[in-house]
Coordinates of C-alpha atoms in Angstrom, one line a residue:
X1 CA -74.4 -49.3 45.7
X2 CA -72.3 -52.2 47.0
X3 CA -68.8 -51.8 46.1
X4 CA -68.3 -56.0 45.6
X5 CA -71.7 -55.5 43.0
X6 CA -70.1 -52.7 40.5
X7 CA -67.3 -55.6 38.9
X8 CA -70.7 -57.3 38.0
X9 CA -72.5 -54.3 36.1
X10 CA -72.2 -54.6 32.1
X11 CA -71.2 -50.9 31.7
X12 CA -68.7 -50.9 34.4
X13 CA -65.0 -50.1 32.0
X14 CA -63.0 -52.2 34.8
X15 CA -65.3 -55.5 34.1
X16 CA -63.5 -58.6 33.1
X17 CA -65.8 -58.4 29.5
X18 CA -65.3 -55.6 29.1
X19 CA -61.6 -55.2 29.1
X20 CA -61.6 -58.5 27.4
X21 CA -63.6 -56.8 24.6
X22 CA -61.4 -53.9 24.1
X23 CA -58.2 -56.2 23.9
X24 CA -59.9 -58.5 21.3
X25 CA -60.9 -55.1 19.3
X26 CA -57.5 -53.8 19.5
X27 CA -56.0 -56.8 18.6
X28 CA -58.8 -57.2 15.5
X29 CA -57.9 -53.4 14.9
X30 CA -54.0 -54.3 14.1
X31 CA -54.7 -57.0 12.1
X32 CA -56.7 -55.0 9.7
X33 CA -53.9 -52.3 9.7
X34 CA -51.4 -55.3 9.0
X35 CA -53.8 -57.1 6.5
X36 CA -54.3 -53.1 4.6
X37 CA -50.5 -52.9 4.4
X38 CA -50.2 -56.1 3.1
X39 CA -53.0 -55.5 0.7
X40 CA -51.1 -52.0 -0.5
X41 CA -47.8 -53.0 -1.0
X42 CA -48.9 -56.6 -2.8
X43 CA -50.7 -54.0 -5.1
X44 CA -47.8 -51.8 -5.6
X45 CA -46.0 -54.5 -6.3
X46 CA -48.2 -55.4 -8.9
X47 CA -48.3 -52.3 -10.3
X48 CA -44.6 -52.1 -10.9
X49 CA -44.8 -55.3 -12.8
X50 CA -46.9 -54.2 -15.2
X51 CA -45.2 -51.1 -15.8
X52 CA -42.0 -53.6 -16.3
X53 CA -44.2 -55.7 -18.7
X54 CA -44.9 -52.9 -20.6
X55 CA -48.2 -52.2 -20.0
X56 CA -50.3 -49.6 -19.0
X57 CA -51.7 -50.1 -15.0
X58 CA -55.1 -49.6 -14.6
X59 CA -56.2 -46.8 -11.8
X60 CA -55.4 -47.6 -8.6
X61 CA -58.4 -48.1 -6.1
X62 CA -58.2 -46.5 -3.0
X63 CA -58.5 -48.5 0.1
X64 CA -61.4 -45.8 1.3
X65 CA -63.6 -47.4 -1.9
X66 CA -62.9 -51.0 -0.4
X67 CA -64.0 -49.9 2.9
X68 CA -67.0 -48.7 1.6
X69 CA -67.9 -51.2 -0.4
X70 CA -66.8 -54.0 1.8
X71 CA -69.6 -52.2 4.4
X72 CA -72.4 -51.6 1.2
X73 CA -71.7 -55.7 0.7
X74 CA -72.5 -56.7 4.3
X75 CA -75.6 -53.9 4.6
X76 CA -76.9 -55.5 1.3
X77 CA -76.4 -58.9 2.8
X78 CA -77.9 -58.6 6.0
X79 CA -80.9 -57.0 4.5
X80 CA -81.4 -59.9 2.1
X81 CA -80.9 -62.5 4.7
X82 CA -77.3 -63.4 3.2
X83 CA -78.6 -64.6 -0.5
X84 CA -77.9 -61.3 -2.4
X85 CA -76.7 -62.3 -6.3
X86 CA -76.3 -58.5 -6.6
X87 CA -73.2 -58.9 -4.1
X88 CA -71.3 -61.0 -6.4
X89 CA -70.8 -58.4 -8.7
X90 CA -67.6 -57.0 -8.8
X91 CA -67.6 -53.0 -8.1
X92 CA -64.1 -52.1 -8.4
X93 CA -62.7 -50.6 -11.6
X94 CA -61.6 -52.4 -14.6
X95 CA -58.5 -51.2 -15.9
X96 CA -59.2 -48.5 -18.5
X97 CA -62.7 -47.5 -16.6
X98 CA -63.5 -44.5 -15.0
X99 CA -66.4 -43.9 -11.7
X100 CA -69.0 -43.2 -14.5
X101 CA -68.2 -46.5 -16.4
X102 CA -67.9 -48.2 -13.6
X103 CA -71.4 -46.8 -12.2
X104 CA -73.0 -47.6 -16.0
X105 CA -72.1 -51.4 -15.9
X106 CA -73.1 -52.0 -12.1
X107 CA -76.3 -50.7 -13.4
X108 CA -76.6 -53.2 -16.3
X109 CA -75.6 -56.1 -14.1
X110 CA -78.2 -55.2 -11.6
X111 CA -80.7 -54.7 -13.7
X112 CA -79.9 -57.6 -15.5
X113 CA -80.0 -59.8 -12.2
X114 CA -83.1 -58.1 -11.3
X115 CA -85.1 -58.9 -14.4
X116 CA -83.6 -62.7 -14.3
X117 CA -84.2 -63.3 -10.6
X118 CA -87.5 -60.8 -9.6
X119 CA -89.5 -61.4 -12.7
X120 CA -92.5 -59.5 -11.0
X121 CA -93.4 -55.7 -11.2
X122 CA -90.0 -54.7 -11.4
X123 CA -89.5 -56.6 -14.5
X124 CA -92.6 -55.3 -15.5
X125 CA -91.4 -51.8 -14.6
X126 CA -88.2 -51.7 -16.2
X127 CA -90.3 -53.3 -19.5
X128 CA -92.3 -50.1 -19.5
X129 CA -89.5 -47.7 -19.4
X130 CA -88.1 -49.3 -21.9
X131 CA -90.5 -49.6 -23.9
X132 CA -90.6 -46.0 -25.0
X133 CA -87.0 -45.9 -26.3
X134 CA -86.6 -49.5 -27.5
X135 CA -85.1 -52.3 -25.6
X136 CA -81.3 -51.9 -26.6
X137 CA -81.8 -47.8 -25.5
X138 CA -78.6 -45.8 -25.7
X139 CA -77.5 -44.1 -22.8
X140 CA -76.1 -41.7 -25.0
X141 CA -77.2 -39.1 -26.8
X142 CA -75.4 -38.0 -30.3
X143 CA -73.8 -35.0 -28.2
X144 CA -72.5 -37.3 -25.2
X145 CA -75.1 -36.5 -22.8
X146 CA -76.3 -39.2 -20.7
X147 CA -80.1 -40.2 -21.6
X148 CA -81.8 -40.3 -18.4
X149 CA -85.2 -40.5 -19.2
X150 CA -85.1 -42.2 -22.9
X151 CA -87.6 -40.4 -25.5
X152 CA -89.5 -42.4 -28.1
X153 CA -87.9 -40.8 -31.4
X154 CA -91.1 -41.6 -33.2
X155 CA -93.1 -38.8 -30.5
X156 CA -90.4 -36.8 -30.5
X157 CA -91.4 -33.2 -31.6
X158 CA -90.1 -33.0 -35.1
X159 CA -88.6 -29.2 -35.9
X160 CA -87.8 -27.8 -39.2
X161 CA -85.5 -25.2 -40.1
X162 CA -87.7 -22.5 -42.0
X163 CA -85.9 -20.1 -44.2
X164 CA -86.7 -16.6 -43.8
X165 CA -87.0 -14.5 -46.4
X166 CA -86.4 -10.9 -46.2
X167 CA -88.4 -8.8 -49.0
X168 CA -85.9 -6.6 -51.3
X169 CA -87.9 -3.2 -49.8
X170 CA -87.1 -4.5 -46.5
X171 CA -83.5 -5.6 -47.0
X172 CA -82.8 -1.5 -48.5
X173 CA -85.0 0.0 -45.7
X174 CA -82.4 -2.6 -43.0
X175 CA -79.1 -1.4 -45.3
X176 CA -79.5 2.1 -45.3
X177 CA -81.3 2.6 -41.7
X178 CA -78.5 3.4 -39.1
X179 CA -78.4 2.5 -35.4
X180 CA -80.9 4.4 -33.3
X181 CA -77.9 6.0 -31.4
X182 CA -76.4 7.2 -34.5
X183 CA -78.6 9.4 -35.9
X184 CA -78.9 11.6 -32.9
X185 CA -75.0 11.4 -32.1
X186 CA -74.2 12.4 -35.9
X187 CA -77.4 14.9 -36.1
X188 CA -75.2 16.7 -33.4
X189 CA -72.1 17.1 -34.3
X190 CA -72.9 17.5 -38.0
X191 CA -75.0 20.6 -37.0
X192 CA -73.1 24.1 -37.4
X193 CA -73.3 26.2 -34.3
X194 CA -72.5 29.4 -34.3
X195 CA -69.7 30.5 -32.2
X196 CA -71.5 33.8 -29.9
X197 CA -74.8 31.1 -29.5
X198 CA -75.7 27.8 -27.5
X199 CA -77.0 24.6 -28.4
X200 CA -80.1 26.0 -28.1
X201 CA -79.6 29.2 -30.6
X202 CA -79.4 31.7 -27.2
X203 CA -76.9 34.2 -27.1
X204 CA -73.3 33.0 -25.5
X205 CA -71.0 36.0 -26.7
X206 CA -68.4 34.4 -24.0
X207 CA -68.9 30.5 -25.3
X208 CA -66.0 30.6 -27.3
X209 CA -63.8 31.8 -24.5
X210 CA -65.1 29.4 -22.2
X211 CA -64.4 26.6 -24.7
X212 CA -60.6 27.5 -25.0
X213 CA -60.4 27.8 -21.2
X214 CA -61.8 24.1 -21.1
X215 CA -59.6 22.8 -24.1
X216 CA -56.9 24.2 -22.4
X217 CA -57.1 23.3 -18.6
X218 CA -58.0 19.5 -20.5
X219 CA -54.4 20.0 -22.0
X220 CA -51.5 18.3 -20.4
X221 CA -49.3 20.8 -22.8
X222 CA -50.6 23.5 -20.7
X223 CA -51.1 22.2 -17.2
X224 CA -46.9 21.8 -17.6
X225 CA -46.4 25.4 -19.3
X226 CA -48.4 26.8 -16.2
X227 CA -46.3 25.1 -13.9
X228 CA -43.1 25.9 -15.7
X229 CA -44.6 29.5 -15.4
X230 CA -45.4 29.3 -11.9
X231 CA -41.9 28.0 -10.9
X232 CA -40.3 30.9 -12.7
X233 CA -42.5 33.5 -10.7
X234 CA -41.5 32.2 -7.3
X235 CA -37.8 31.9 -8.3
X236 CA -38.0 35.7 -9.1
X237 CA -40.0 36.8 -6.0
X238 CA -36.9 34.9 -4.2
X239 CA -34.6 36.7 -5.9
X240 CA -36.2 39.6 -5.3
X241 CA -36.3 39.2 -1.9
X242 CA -32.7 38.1 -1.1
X243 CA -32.1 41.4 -2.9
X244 CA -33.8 43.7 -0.8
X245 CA -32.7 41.6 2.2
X246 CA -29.2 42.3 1.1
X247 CA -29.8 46.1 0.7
X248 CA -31.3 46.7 3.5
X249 CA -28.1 44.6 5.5
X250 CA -26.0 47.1 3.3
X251 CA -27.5 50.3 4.5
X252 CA -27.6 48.6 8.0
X253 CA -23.8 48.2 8.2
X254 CA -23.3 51.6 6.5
X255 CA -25.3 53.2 9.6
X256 CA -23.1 51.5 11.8
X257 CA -19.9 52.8 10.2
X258 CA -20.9 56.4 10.5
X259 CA -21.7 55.7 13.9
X260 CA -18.5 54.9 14.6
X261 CA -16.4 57.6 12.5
X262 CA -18.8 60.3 14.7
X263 CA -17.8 58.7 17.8
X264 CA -14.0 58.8 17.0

């Protein structure tokens, strides 16, 4: 390609345009930043003046929601050619009003504006709905659930609370009949085994013994005795071995003194 021909391709980054472009975006790009500071510290300055007043500020809007919504205003304009009524109502949040609330009475309005304006089948549409649960439906239920899909009271399925009666044979046979674990459990231990047999009635002449050996190697009384016990033994076997050590060191140096005497 001819060198004096790329300054005159759109995509080229050094064209004229182009680096015109960028400047005016920058430039449009500070001027936001300038116009959002403005916009924050003009509303924390009205803030503080109704705390002053005495009043209670409403919740502050973040400057993310007004983005948003300043982009959902010009996509809902440019999709309805410029005339939307829908964009004239006001999406930010009353004082006192939470996202839901908020949410709720953009509905209404729309709604509203739709069934004022359309008149057609979405008029029609929203009549049906409607219909069902009467025109001034709650969106509330008694238990502060919202209503979704409104219910026509009059087909709702009616349910009555039937008493149960419990006949007297019954209510002695419930009283006096323990758990099905119970029985078994108490069966058990209530039962009186003899003390030279099993469970089972065999002979065990060495159960018993085997059951103090287990109740006793269970017992943390015993576990200390037997190591009290055990520390005793190997401090005697010391002692006894330092004493034969010493008697044999005794007859050693008795050896070595009759040695000695012979010699002389």
């Amino acid at each position: 390609m001819v060198l004096h021909l790329l300054g005159k391709k759109s995509w080229n980054v050094y064209n004229q345009d182009n680096i015109a472009r960028v400047r005016r975006d920058e430039a449009e790009a500070a001027e936001r930043e300038r116009e959002k500071a403005q916009r924050g510290r003009q509303r924390d300055a009205e803030r503080r003046m109704v705390v002053l007043r005495g009043q209670e500020p409403g919740p502050a809007l973040d400057e993310e929601d007004v983005e948003v919504e300043q982009k959902e205003g010009e996509r809902r304009r440019e999709d309805r050619g410029g005339a939307g009524r829908v964009d004239r109502i006001k999406r930010r949040r009353i004082a006192g009003e939470d996202d839901t609330d908020r949410d709720i009475r953009v509905a209404r309005e729309i709604a509203g504006l739709d069934g004022v304006a359309g008149g057609g089948d979405r008029e029609r549409e929203f009549k049906v709905r409607s219909a069902g649960a009467g025109a001034d439906a709650a969106l509330l239920d008694a238990q502060g659930h919202t209503i979704l899909f409104p219910i026509d009271e009059k087909k709702k399925p009616q349910t009555e609370s039937k008493d149960i009666t419990i006949k007297p044979d019954q209510k002695r046979l419930y009283d006096e009949k323990d758990a099905w674990y119970a029985s078994s459990i108490g069966d058990i231990s209530s039962r009186d085994i003899p003390l030279n047999k099993d469970v089972w009635g065999n002979e065990d002449p060495r159960r018993q013994e085997r059951s103090q050996r287990r109740m006793a190697s269970a017992d943390p009384l015993m576990a200390i005795k037997r190591g009290v016990g055990q520390l005793r033994e190997t401090e005697r076997a010391r002692k006894k071995i330092e004493e034969e050590r010493r008697r044999e060191l005794e007859a050693l140096k008795r050896e070595q003194d009759d040695e000695g005497w012979g010699e002389e």
